[in-house]
């Protein structure tokens, strides 16, 4: 297996469309590395540049210690799994999995062993004589993964491989790919627009937008220490709430003043927030860090917010409550035992140890 390194990689289409801008990445040997971001952010283009399917405009790509800018895709020792499976419809599963090995003129005995071993790993031994039209979406995806496995490449590349599957199958295949990574101990680079996939699968994640890398970190760091408002809003489900307000000082204490309510700034954040006294900032708080005051007996008064319930979405073990403070709308994620009434006022407790502050102009994190 191998490390993958991108140095100052850029891709420009038609001389003026910047798809990827000066991307620097180091994917460690045996790492499961995820590229995530909204449609059009440049993540698939970056993956295709690594594969050699897109010619880069600037920069360098290394697989292991080898510069591969001018190396053909077939000679890069990578295997790619596509969103649309890309199976040959006239071939059986066995023939699809064996095809790449036959092109490389492997002995028939070696081909047979690799195909059967790969099929056993993915539990598709009984499908080897079927054609793709006889398979379900999940089975086709297993075959596509199996075709990559038999190659025993240095690097596996996955381009949104689960996006065509239904919700239940996506969860199942996420688990299967995770198990596969642990079993093969291989370098895997995985592209998705689904932040839940990214958070549950990646050892490290790169968050991209508009061709730029915004943050590279492990899932927990992305969630708890986002570097800017975009990352904070993209990572987490439901998304983080954002509210605009002003930092004020009263009786030697600092508060975030939203207009309809004020909450005290934690002492641990004062070094970062104090310089914004009198200025407008954006507060971010995740839905699960807002509680019903009925179940928080020791809540300090400066953390309590009163808002009107607009919509209630029961989800079984939890409930999403959409609220309006008079200035902002936001959502709270509460336990299923909460039964708030629509159009009624509700006292809430903001966990101020979990809030984030962002600069209004740069959208960079001030404190979190």
mmCIF file of C-alpha atoms in Angstrom:
data_model
loop_
_atom_site.group_PDB
_atom_site.id
_atom_site.type_symbol
_atom_site.label_atom_id
_atom_site.label_comp_id
_atom_site.label_asym_id
_atom_site.label_seq_id
_atom_site.Cartn_x
_atom_site.Cartn_y
_atom_site.Cartn_z
ATOM 1 C CA UNK A 1 0.000 0.000 0.000
ATOM 2 C CA UNK A 2 1.108 3.631 -0.317
ATOM 3 C CA UNK A 3 0.868 7.201 0.814
ATOM 4 C CA UNK A 4 -0.791 9.641 -1.617
ATOM 5 C CA UNK A 5 0.446 13.236 -1.737
ATOM 6 C CA UNK A 6 -0.996 16.240 -3.564
ATOM 7 C CA UNK A 7 1.092 19.407 -3.768
ATOM 8 C CA UNK A 8 -0.486 22.676 -4.908
ATOM 9 C CA UNK A 9 -2.877 20.812 -7.225
ATOM 10 C CA UNK A 10 -5.180 22.961 -9.365
ATOM 11 C CA UNK A 11 -7.576 22.214 -12.201
ATOM 12 C CA UNK A 12 -8.941 24.895 -14.533
ATOM 13 C CA UNK A 13 -11.509 24.137 -17.252
ATOM 14 C CA UNK A 14 -11.846 26.278 -20.390
ATOM 15 C CA UNK A 15 -9.171 28.672 -19.088
ATOM 16 C CA UNK A 16 -11.494 30.345 -16.552
ATOM 17 C CA UNK A 17 -13.488 27.729 -14.569
ATOM 18 C CA UNK A 18 -11.528 26.920 -11.422
ATOM 19 C CA UNK A 19 -12.599 23.442 -10.271
ATOM 20 C CA UNK A 20 -9.776 22.783 -7.785
ATOM 21 C CA UNK A 21 -7.472 25.426 -6.323
ATOM 22 C CA UNK A 22 -4.030 24.727 -4.810
ATOM 23 C CA UNK A 23 -5.024 21.585 -2.920
ATOM 24 C CA UNK A 24 -2.397 20.144 -0.569
ATOM 25 C CA UNK A 25 -3.130 16.713 0.908
ATOM 26 C CA UNK A 26 -1.189 13.858 2.439
ATOM 27 C CA UNK A 27 -3.148 10.591 2.664
ATOM 28 C CA UNK A 28 -1.223 8.277 4.944
ATOM 29 C CA UNK A 29 -0.465 4.652 4.162
ATOM 30 C CA UNK A 30 -3.426 2.401 5.177
ATOM 31 C CA UNK A 31 -5.611 5.437 5.983
ATOM 32 C CA UNK A 32 -9.313 5.730 5.152
ATOM 33 C CA UNK A 33 -9.432 9.322 3.884
ATOM 34 C CA UNK A 34 -12.695 11.020 2.932
ATOM 35 C CA UNK A 35 -13.300 14.040 0.696
ATOM 36 C CA UNK A 36 -16.659 15.641 1.502
ATOM 37 C CA UNK A 37 -18.506 18.751 0.415
ATOM 38 C CA UNK A 38 -21.532 19.976 -1.536
ATOM 39 C CA UNK A 39 -22.024 19.277 -5.240
ATOM 40 C CA UNK A 40 -19.526 21.177 -7.369
ATOM 41 C CA UNK A 41 -16.955 21.605 -4.578
ATOM 42 C CA UNK A 42 -14.176 19.820 -6.500
ATOM 43 C CA UNK A 43 -13.995 16.569 -4.546
ATOM 44 C CA UNK A 44 -14.666 14.214 -7.485
ATOM 45 C CA UNK A 45 -12.321 16.221 -9.707
ATOM 46 C CA UNK A 46 -9.598 15.804 -7.067
ATOM 47 C CA UNK A 47 -10.202 12.054 -6.969
ATOM 48 C CA UNK A 48 -10.092 11.814 -10.775
ATOM 49 C CA UNK A 49 -6.810 13.731 -10.792
ATOM 50 C CA UNK A 50 -5.353 11.135 -8.406
ATOM 51 C CA UNK A 51 -6.659 8.381 -10.691
ATOM 52 C CA UNK A 52 -5.221 10.044 -13.779
ATOM 53 C CA UNK A 53 -8.659 10.461 -15.371
ATOM 54 C CA UNK A 54 -8.315 14.259 -15.238
ATOM 55 C CA UNK A 55 -5.197 16.108 -16.291
ATOM 56 C CA UNK A 56 -4.168 18.635 -13.649
ATOM 57 C CA UNK A 57 -3.408 22.233 -14.597
ATOM 58 C CA UNK A 58 -0.814 22.816 -11.889
ATOM 59 C CA UNK A 59 0.812 20.885 -9.077
ATOM 60 C CA UNK A 60 2.147 17.408 -8.396
ATOM 61 C CA UNK A 61 0.594 14.062 -7.478
ATOM 62 C CA UNK A 62 2.645 11.328 -5.822
ATOM 63 C CA UNK A 63 1.632 7.724 -5.158
ATOM 64 C CA UNK A 64 4.208 6.363 -2.785
ATOM 65 C CA UNK A 65 7.382 8.228 -3.646
ATOM 66 C CA UNK A 66 6.626 8.271 -7.360
ATOM 67 C CA UNK A 67 5.525 11.411 -9.225
ATOM 68 C CA UNK A 68 2.594 10.241 -11.378
ATOM 69 C CA UNK A 69 1.591 13.428 -13.226
ATOM 70 C CA UNK A 70 2.454 11.840 -16.579
ATOM 71 C CA UNK A 71 1.689 8.218 -15.666
ATOM 72 C CA UNK A 72 -1.322 6.626 -17.390
ATOM 73 C CA UNK A 73 -4.231 5.534 -15.149
ATOM 74 C CA UNK A 74 -3.589 1.850 -15.863
ATOM 75 C CA UNK A 75 -0.002 2.208 -14.665
ATOM 76 C CA UNK A 76 -0.749 4.014 -11.367
ATOM 77 C CA UNK A 77 -1.559 0.825 -9.448
ATOM 78 C CA UNK A 78 -4.917 2.156 -8.275
ATOM 79 C CA UNK A 79 -8.427 0.703 -8.462
ATOM 80 C CA UNK A 80 -11.544 2.868 -8.683
ATOM 81 C CA UNK A 81 -15.151 2.148 -7.708
ATOM 82 C CA UNK A 82 -17.655 4.365 -9.492
ATOM 83 C CA UNK A 83 -21.103 5.660 -8.564
ATOM 84 C CA UNK A 84 -22.791 3.866 -11.479
ATOM 85 C CA UNK A 85 -20.990 0.504 -10.926
ATOM 86 C CA UNK A 86 -19.589 0.475 -14.528
ATOM 87 C CA UNK A 87 -20.133 -3.287 -14.964
ATOM 88 C CA UNK A 88 -20.042 -4.930 -18.387
ATOM 89 C CA UNK A 89 -23.666 -6.012 -18.984
ATOM 90 C CA UNK A 90 -22.789 -8.939 -21.301
ATOM 91 C CA UNK A 91 -20.348 -10.508 -18.803
ATOM 92 C CA UNK A 92 -21.064 -12.604 -15.734
ATOM 93 C CA UNK A 93 -20.026 -11.437 -12.280
ATOM 94 C CA UNK A 94 -17.009 -13.765 -12.474
ATOM 95 C CA UNK A 95 -16.001 -12.332 -15.864
ATOM 96 C CA UNK A 96 -16.437 -8.732 -14.650
ATOM 97 C CA UNK A 97 -14.191 -9.369 -11.676
ATOM 98 C CA UNK A 98 -11.616 -11.217 -13.762
ATOM 99 C CA UNK A 99 -11.535 -8.795 -16.692
ATOM 100 C CA UNK A 100 -8.782 -6.466 -15.415
ATOM 101 C CA UNK A 101 -6.596 -9.392 -14.438
ATOM 102 C CA UNK A 102 -6.968 -10.958 -17.879
ATOM 103 C CA UNK A 103 -5.906 -7.700 -19.513
ATOM 104 C CA UNK A 104 -2.754 -7.859 -17.409
ATOM 105 C CA UNK A 105 -2.235 -11.451 -18.524
ATOM 106 C CA UNK A 106 -2.305 -13.069 -15.090
ATOM 107 C CA UNK A 107 -2.237 -16.894 -15.123
ATOM 108 C CA UNK A 108 -5.738 -18.420 -15.176
ATOM 109 C CA UNK A 109 -5.136 -20.178 -11.861
ATOM 110 C CA UNK A 110 -4.178 -16.879 -10.190
ATOM 111 C CA UNK A 111 -7.230 -15.144 -11.691
ATOM 112 C CA UNK A 112 -9.528 -17.881 -10.434
ATOM 113 C CA UNK A 113 -8.060 -17.744 -6.935
ATOM 114 C CA UNK A 114 -8.286 -13.950 -6.689
ATOM 115 C CA UNK A 115 -11.872 -13.814 -7.978
ATOM 116 C CA UNK A 116 -13.066 -16.525 -5.608
ATOM 117 C CA UNK A 117 -11.212 -15.012 -2.664
ATOM 118 C CA UNK A 118 -12.713 -11.591 -3.425
ATOM 119 C CA UNK A 119 -16.185 -13.076 -3.795
ATOM 120 C CA UNK A 120 -15.824 -14.816 -0.428
ATOM 121 C CA UNK A 121 -14.787 -11.581 1.293
ATOM 122 C CA UNK A 122 -17.914 -9.844 -0.067
ATOM 123 C CA UNK A 123 -20.270 -12.846 0.296
ATOM 124 C CA UNK A 124 -21.127 -12.928 -3.404
ATOM 125 C CA UNK A 125 -19.921 -16.465 -4.193
ATOM 126 C CA UNK A 126 -23.437 -17.496 -5.278
ATOM 127 C CA UNK A 127 -23.647 -14.602 -7.768
ATOM 128 C CA UNK A 128 -20.573 -15.430 -9.858
ATOM 129 C CA UNK A 129 -22.548 -16.877 -12.798
ATOM 130 C CA UNK A 130 -25.174 -14.127 -12.917
ATOM 131 C CA UNK A 131 -25.259 -11.163 -15.292
ATOM 132 C CA UNK A 132 -25.518 -7.585 -13.931
ATOM 133 C CA UNK A 133 -29.201 -7.321 -14.987
ATOM 134 C CA UNK A 134 -29.989 -10.129 -12.546
ATOM 135 C CA UNK A 135 -28.506 -8.261 -9.570
ATOM 136 C CA UNK A 136 -29.911 -5.734 -7.105
ATOM 137 C CA UNK A 137 -28.236 -2.341 -6.617
ATOM 138 C CA UNK A 138 -26.438 -3.543 -3.498
ATOM 139 C CA UNK A 139 -25.207 -6.688 -5.249
ATOM 140 C CA UNK A 140 -23.924 -4.651 -8.207
ATOM 141 C CA UNK A 141 -22.008 -2.418 -5.828
ATOM 142 C CA UNK A 142 -20.440 -5.458 -4.151
ATOM 143 C CA UNK A 143 -19.328 -6.711 -7.567
ATOM 144 C CA UNK A 144 -17.833 -3.317 -8.389
ATOM 145 C CA UNK A 145 -15.920 -3.380 -5.089
ATOM 146 C CA UNK A 146 -14.898 -6.994 -5.740
ATOM 147 C CA UNK A 147 -13.481 -6.055 -9.134
ATOM 148 C CA UNK A 148 -11.281 -3.509 -7.337
ATOM 149 C CA UNK A 149 -10.239 -5.939 -4.586
ATOM 150 C CA UNK A 150 -8.910 -8.599 -6.957
ATOM 151 C CA UNK A 151 -6.472 -6.105 -8.414
ATOM 152 C CA UNK A 152 -4.709 -5.751 -5.023
ATOM 153 C CA UNK A 153 -3.801 -2.134 -5.840
ATOM 154 C CA UNK A 154 -1.734 0.281 -3.775
ATOM 155 C CA UNK A 155 -4.712 2.640 -3.452
ATOM 156 C CA UNK A 156 -8.500 2.211 -3.634
ATOM 157 C CA UNK A 157 -10.536 5.177 -4.892
ATOM 158 C CA UNK A 158 -14.304 5.403 -4.270
ATOM 159 C CA UNK A 159 -16.381 8.028 -6.105
ATOM 160 C CA UNK A 160 -19.756 8.338 -4.297
ATOM 161 C CA UNK A 161 -20.250 4.552 -4.511
ATOM 162 C CA UNK A 162 -23.389 4.429 -2.331
ATOM 163 C CA UNK A 163 -25.398 7.346 -3.709
ATOM 164 C CA UNK A 164 -27.594 5.119 -5.919
ATOM 165 C CA UNK A 165 -28.623 2.855 -3.040
ATOM 166 C CA UNK A 166 -31.616 3.251 -0.736
ATOM 167 C CA UNK A 167 -31.100 4.437 2.843
ATOM 168 C CA UNK A 168 -31.026 0.975 4.437
ATOM 169 C CA UNK A 169 -28.564 -0.419 1.884
ATOM 170 C CA UNK A 170 -26.313 2.631 2.264
ATOM 171 C CA UNK A 171 -25.963 1.950 5.979
ATOM 172 C CA UNK A 172 -25.251 -1.730 5.305
ATOM 173 C CA UNK A 173 -22.645 -0.982 2.629
ATOM 174 C CA UNK A 174 -20.966 1.646 4.836
ATOM 175 C CA UNK A 175 -20.397 -1.070 7.408
ATOM 176 C CA UNK A 176 -19.165 -3.516 4.747
ATOM 177 C CA UNK A 177 -16.647 -1.038 3.316
ATOM 178 C CA UNK A 178 -15.403 -0.173 6.815
ATOM 179 C CA UNK A 179 -14.908 -3.869 7.575
ATOM 180 C CA UNK A 180 -13.186 -4.312 4.223
ATOM 181 C CA UNK A 181 -10.738 -1.519 5.012
ATOM 182 C CA UNK A 182 -9.842 -3.068 8.358
ATOM 183 C CA UNK A 183 -9.402 -6.485 6.730
ATOM 184 C CA UNK A 184 -7.306 -5.334 3.773
ATOM 185 C CA UNK A 185 -5.327 -2.677 5.705
ATOM 186 C CA UNK A 186 -5.221 -0.645 2.505
ATOM 187 C CA UNK A 187 -5.103 3.026 1.577
ATOM 188 C CA UNK A 188 -8.619 4.159 0.650
ATOM 189 C CA UNK A 189 -9.743 7.567 -0.606
ATOM 190 C CA UNK A 190 -13.502 8.023 -0.574
ATOM 191 C CA UNK A 191 -15.605 10.843 -2.050
ATOM 192 C CA UNK A 192 -19.106 11.637 -0.794
ATOM 193 C CA UNK A 193 -21.492 14.587 -0.440
ATOM 194 C CA UNK A 194 -23.070 12.876 2.592
ATOM 195 C CA UNK A 195 -21.507 14.166 5.811
ATOM 196 C CA UNK A 196 -22.937 11.223 7.792
ATOM 197 C CA UNK A 197 -21.016 8.830 5.524
ATOM 198 C CA UNK A 198 -17.908 10.940 5.944
ATOM 199 C CA UNK A 199 -18.157 11.088 9.753
ATOM 200 C CA UNK A 200 -18.834 7.370 10.209
ATOM 201 C CA UNK A 201 -16.208 6.090 7.765
ATOM 202 C CA UNK A 202 -13.212 8.405 7.669
ATOM 203 C CA UNK A 203 -10.048 8.265 9.757
ATOM 204 C CA UNK A 204 -9.577 11.826 8.540
ATOM 205 C CA UNK A 205 -11.838 14.040 6.468
ATOM 206 C CA UNK A 206 -11.165 16.975 4.145
ATOM 207 C CA UNK A 207 -14.067 19.420 3.806
ATOM 208 C CA UNK A 208 -14.138 21.223 0.450
ATOM 209 C CA UNK A 209 -16.118 24.090 -1.040
ATOM 210 C CA UNK A 210 -15.654 25.964 -4.333
ATOM 211 C CA UNK A 211 -12.509 23.988 -5.116
ATOM 212 C CA UNK A 212 -10.828 24.959 -1.847
ATOM 213 C CA UNK A 213 -9.849 22.867 1.158
ATOM 214 C CA UNK A 214 -11.472 24.388 4.253
ATOM 215 C CA UNK A 215 -10.372 21.927 6.938
ATOM 216 C CA UNK A 216 -8.631 18.563 7.271
ATOM 217 C CA UNK A 217 -9.136 16.728 10.559
ATOM 218 C CA UNK A 218 -10.474 13.631 12.258
ATOM 219 C CA UNK A 219 -14.299 13.482 12.586
ATOM 220 C CA UNK A 220 -14.442 14.573 16.244
ATOM 221 C CA UNK A 221 -12.227 17.619 15.659
ATOM 222 C CA UNK A 222 -14.329 18.688 12.675
ATOM 223 C CA UNK A 223 -17.445 18.411 14.798
ATOM 224 C CA UNK A 224 -16.142 20.133 17.930
ATOM 225 C CA UNK A 225 -13.585 22.580 16.493
ATOM 226 C CA UNK A 226 -14.752 23.744 13.046
ATOM 227 C CA UNK A 227 -12.433 26.409 11.637
ATOM 228 C CA UNK A 228 -15.210 28.423 10.003
ATOM 229 C CA UNK A 229 -18.971 28.803 9.650
ATOM 230 C CA UNK A 230 -19.149 26.665 6.501
ATOM 231 C CA UNK A 231 -17.535 23.630 8.129
ATOM 232 C CA UNK A 232 -19.650 24.127 11.271
ATOM 233 C CA UNK A 233 -22.862 24.172 9.229
ATOM 234 C CA UNK A 234 -21.921 21.316 6.923
ATOM 235 C CA UNK A 235 -20.796 18.832 9.567
ATOM 236 C CA UNK A 236 -23.492 17.587 11.938
ATOM 237 C CA UNK A 237 -27.097 16.465 11.570
ATOM 238 C CA UNK A 238 -29.348 18.385 12.009
ATOM 239 C CA UNK A 239 -27.089 21.300 11.003
ATOM 240 C CA UNK A 240 -25.771 23.814 13.508
ATOM 241 C CA UNK A 241 -28.038 26.783 14.294
ATOM 242 C CA UNK A 242 -26.649 30.256 13.516
ATOM 243 C CA UNK A 243 -27.818 33.493 15.130
ATOM 244 C CA UNK A 244 -26.521 37.014 14.649
ATOM 245 C CA UNK A 245 -26.023 39.336 17.573
ATOM 246 C CA UNK A 246 -23.612 41.624 19.415
ATOM 247 C CA UNK A 247 -20.993 41.041 22.104
ATOM 248 C CA UNK A 248 -21.738 43.356 25.031
ATOM 249 C CA UNK A 249 -20.223 43.886 28.480
ATOM 250 C CA UNK A 250 -22.358 44.375 31.588
ATOM 251 C CA UNK A 251 -21.213 44.331 35.207
ATOM 252 C CA UNK A 252 -17.780 43.105 34.085
ATOM 253 C CA UNK A 253 -19.388 40.098 32.332
ATOM 254 C CA UNK A 254 -19.578 39.498 28.586
ATOM 255 C CA UNK A 255 -22.809 38.488 26.867
ATOM 256 C CA UNK A 256 -24.007 37.585 23.422
ATOM 257 C CA UNK A 257 -27.007 39.858 22.820
ATOM 258 C CA UNK A 258 -29.282 38.440 20.120
ATOM 259 C CA UNK A 259 -31.891 41.160 20.583
ATOM 260 C CA UNK A 260 -34.622 38.969 22.008
ATOM 261 C CA UNK A 261 -32.338 37.271 24.539
ATOM 262 C CA UNK A 262 -28.869 37.431 26.069
ATOM 263 C CA UNK A 263 -26.598 34.560 27.097
ATOM 264 C CA UNK A 264 -23.392 34.783 29.077
ATOM 265 C CA UNK A 265 -20.071 34.093 27.353
ATOM 266 C CA UNK A 266 -18.107 31.370 29.129
ATOM 267 C CA UNK A 267 -14.959 32.541 30.924
ATOM 268 C CA UNK A 268 -12.905 30.057 28.870
ATOM 269 C CA UNK A 269 -13.861 31.959 25.694
ATOM 270 C CA UNK A 270 -13.200 35.500 26.941
ATOM 271 C CA UNK A 271 -9.655 35.730 25.581
ATOM 272 C CA UNK A 272 -11.012 35.183 22.075
ATOM 273 C CA UNK A 273 -14.344 37.033 22.355
ATOM 274 C CA UNK A 274 -13.477 40.128 24.443
ATOM 275 C CA UNK A 275 -11.888 41.929 21.480
ATOM 276 C CA UNK A 276 -15.279 41.808 19.734
ATOM 277 C CA UNK A 277 -16.999 43.931 22.412
ATOM 278 C CA UNK A 278 -19.601 46.137 20.715
ATOM 279 C CA UNK A 279 -19.261 44.231 17.414
ATOM 280 C CA UNK A 280 -21.706 41.928 15.691
ATOM 281 C CA UNK A 281 -20.807 38.233 15.538
ATOM 282 C CA UNK A 282 -22.490 34.960 14.633
ATOM 283 C CA UNK A 283 -23.264 32.464 17.375
ATOM 284 C CA UNK A 284 -23.484 28.787 16.465
ATOM 285 C CA UNK A 285 -25.069 26.094 18.602
ATOM 286 C CA UNK A 286 -25.959 22.543 17.680
ATOM 287 C CA UNK A 287 -29.579 21.372 18.112
ATOM 288 C CA UNK A 288 -28.551 18.697 20.642
ATOM 289 C CA UNK A 289 -26.959 21.360 22.878
ATOM 290 C CA UNK A 290 -30.312 23.077 23.495
ATOM 291 C CA UNK A 291 -32.359 21.555 26.333
ATOM 292 C CA UNK A 292 -35.870 21.819 27.727
ATOM 293 C CA UNK A 293 -35.570 23.746 31.016
ATOM 294 C CA UNK A 294 -38.058 21.344 32.618
ATOM 295 C CA UNK A 295 -35.314 18.708 32.641
ATOM 296 C CA UNK A 296 -32.428 20.973 33.728
ATOM 297 C CA UNK A 297 -33.010 21.884 37.361
ATOM 298 C CA UNK A 298 -29.764 23.814 37.945
ATOM 299 C CA UNK A 299 -29.710 25.980 34.810
ATOM 300 C CA UNK A 300 -28.228 29.451 35.450
ATOM 301 C CA UNK A 301 -30.622 32.305 34.481
ATOM 302 C CA UNK A 302 -28.140 33.782 31.967
ATOM 303 C CA UNK A 303 -28.317 30.569 29.896
ATOM 304 C CA UNK A 304 -32.116 30.474 29.591
ATOM 305 C CA UNK A 305 -33.842 31.459 26.336
ATOM 306 C CA UNK A 306 -37.593 31.708 25.794
ATOM 307 C CA UNK A 307 -38.873 30.949 22.283
ATOM 308 C CA UNK A 308 -42.129 30.040 20.551
ATOM 309 C CA UNK A 309 -42.639 26.518 19.221
ATOM 310 C CA UNK A 310 -43.465 26.583 15.499
ATOM 311 C CA UNK A 311 -43.145 22.953 14.368
ATOM 312 C CA UNK A 312 -42.661 19.646 16.190
ATOM 313 C CA UNK A 313 -41.235 16.604 14.374
ATOM 314 C CA UNK A 314 -41.465 13.366 16.425
ATOM 315 C CA UNK A 315 -38.692 10.945 15.389
ATOM 316 C CA UNK A 316 -39.375 8.117 17.843
ATOM 317 C CA UNK A 317 -36.550 8.217 20.381
ATOM 318 C CA UNK A 318 -36.082 11.951 19.808
ATOM 319 C CA UNK A 319 -38.032 14.991 18.673
ATOM 320 C CA UNK A 320 -36.965 17.977 16.554
ATOM 321 C CA UNK A 321 -38.502 21.215 17.798
ATOM 322 C CA UNK A 322 -38.429 24.264 15.492
ATOM 323 C CA UNK A 323 -38.570 27.525 17.446
ATOM 324 C CA UNK A 324 -38.694 31.291 16.929
ATOM 325 C CA UNK A 325 -37.081 33.740 19.349
ATOM 326 C CA UNK A 326 -38.607 36.733 17.615
ATOM 327 C CA UNK A 327 -35.298 37.471 15.890
ATOM 328 C CA UNK A 328 -34.124 34.016 14.758
ATOM 329 C CA UNK A 329 -35.551 30.599 13.997
ATOM 330 C CA UNK A 330 -33.649 27.552 15.229
ATOM 331 C CA UNK A 331 -34.087 23.846 15.924
ATOM 332 C CA UNK A 332 -33.578 21.875 19.142
ATOM 333 C CA UNK A 333 -33.062 18.114 19.229
ATOM 334 C CA UNK A 334 -34.688 16.702 22.357
ATOM 335 C CA UNK A 335 -35.626 13.385 23.898
ATOM 336 C CA UNK A 336 -38.745 11.606 22.678
ATOM 337 C CA UNK A 337 -40.382 12.231 26.073
ATOM 338 C CA UNK A 338 -40.602 15.970 25.309
ATOM 339 C CA UNK A 339 -44.114 16.947 24.144
ATOM 340 C CA UNK A 340 -43.951 20.672 23.328
ATOM 341 C CA UNK A 341 -47.117 22.312 22.033
ATOM 342 C CA UNK A 342 -47.116 24.265 18.771
ATOM 343 C CA UNK A 343 -47.594 28.056 19.267
ATOM 344 C CA UNK A 344 -46.683 27.807 22.959
ATOM 345 C CA UNK A 345 -43.681 29.475 24.588
ATOM 346 C CA UNK A 346 -40.900 27.217 25.777
ATOM 347 C CA UNK A 347 -38.048 27.902 28.187
ATOM 348 C CA UNK A 348 -34.786 26.506 26.852
ATOM 349 C CA UNK A 349 -31.286 26.128 28.228
ATOM 350 C CA UNK A 350 -28.324 26.814 25.916
ATOM 351 C CA UNK A 351 -25.232 24.811 26.830
ATOM 352 C CA UNK A 352 -22.831 27.743 26.691
ATOM 353 C CA UNK A 353 -19.818 25.431 26.970
ATOM 354 C CA UNK A 354 -20.769 24.118 23.535
ATOM 355 C CA UNK A 355 -21.428 27.359 21.633
ATOM 356 C CA UNK A 356 -19.256 28.663 18.809
ATOM 357 C CA UNK A 357 -18.627 32.250 17.715
ATOM 358 C CA UNK A 358 -17.766 33.318 14.159
ATOM 359 C CA UNK A 359 -16.566 36.587 12.674
ATOM 360 C CA UNK A 360 -19.437 38.178 10.727
ATOM 361 C CA UNK A 361 -17.226 39.182 7.793
ATOM 362 C CA UNK A 362 -14.614 36.442 7.401
ATOM 363 C CA UNK A 363 -16.845 33.679 8.868
ATOM 364 C CA UNK A 364 -13.720 32.300 10.580
ATOM 365 C CA UNK A 365 -14.123 30.784 14.045
ATOM 366 C CA UNK A 366 -13.500 33.175 16.944
ATOM 367 C CA UNK A 367 -14.078 30.686 19.756
ATOM 368 C CA UNK A 368 -15.501 27.213 20.243
#
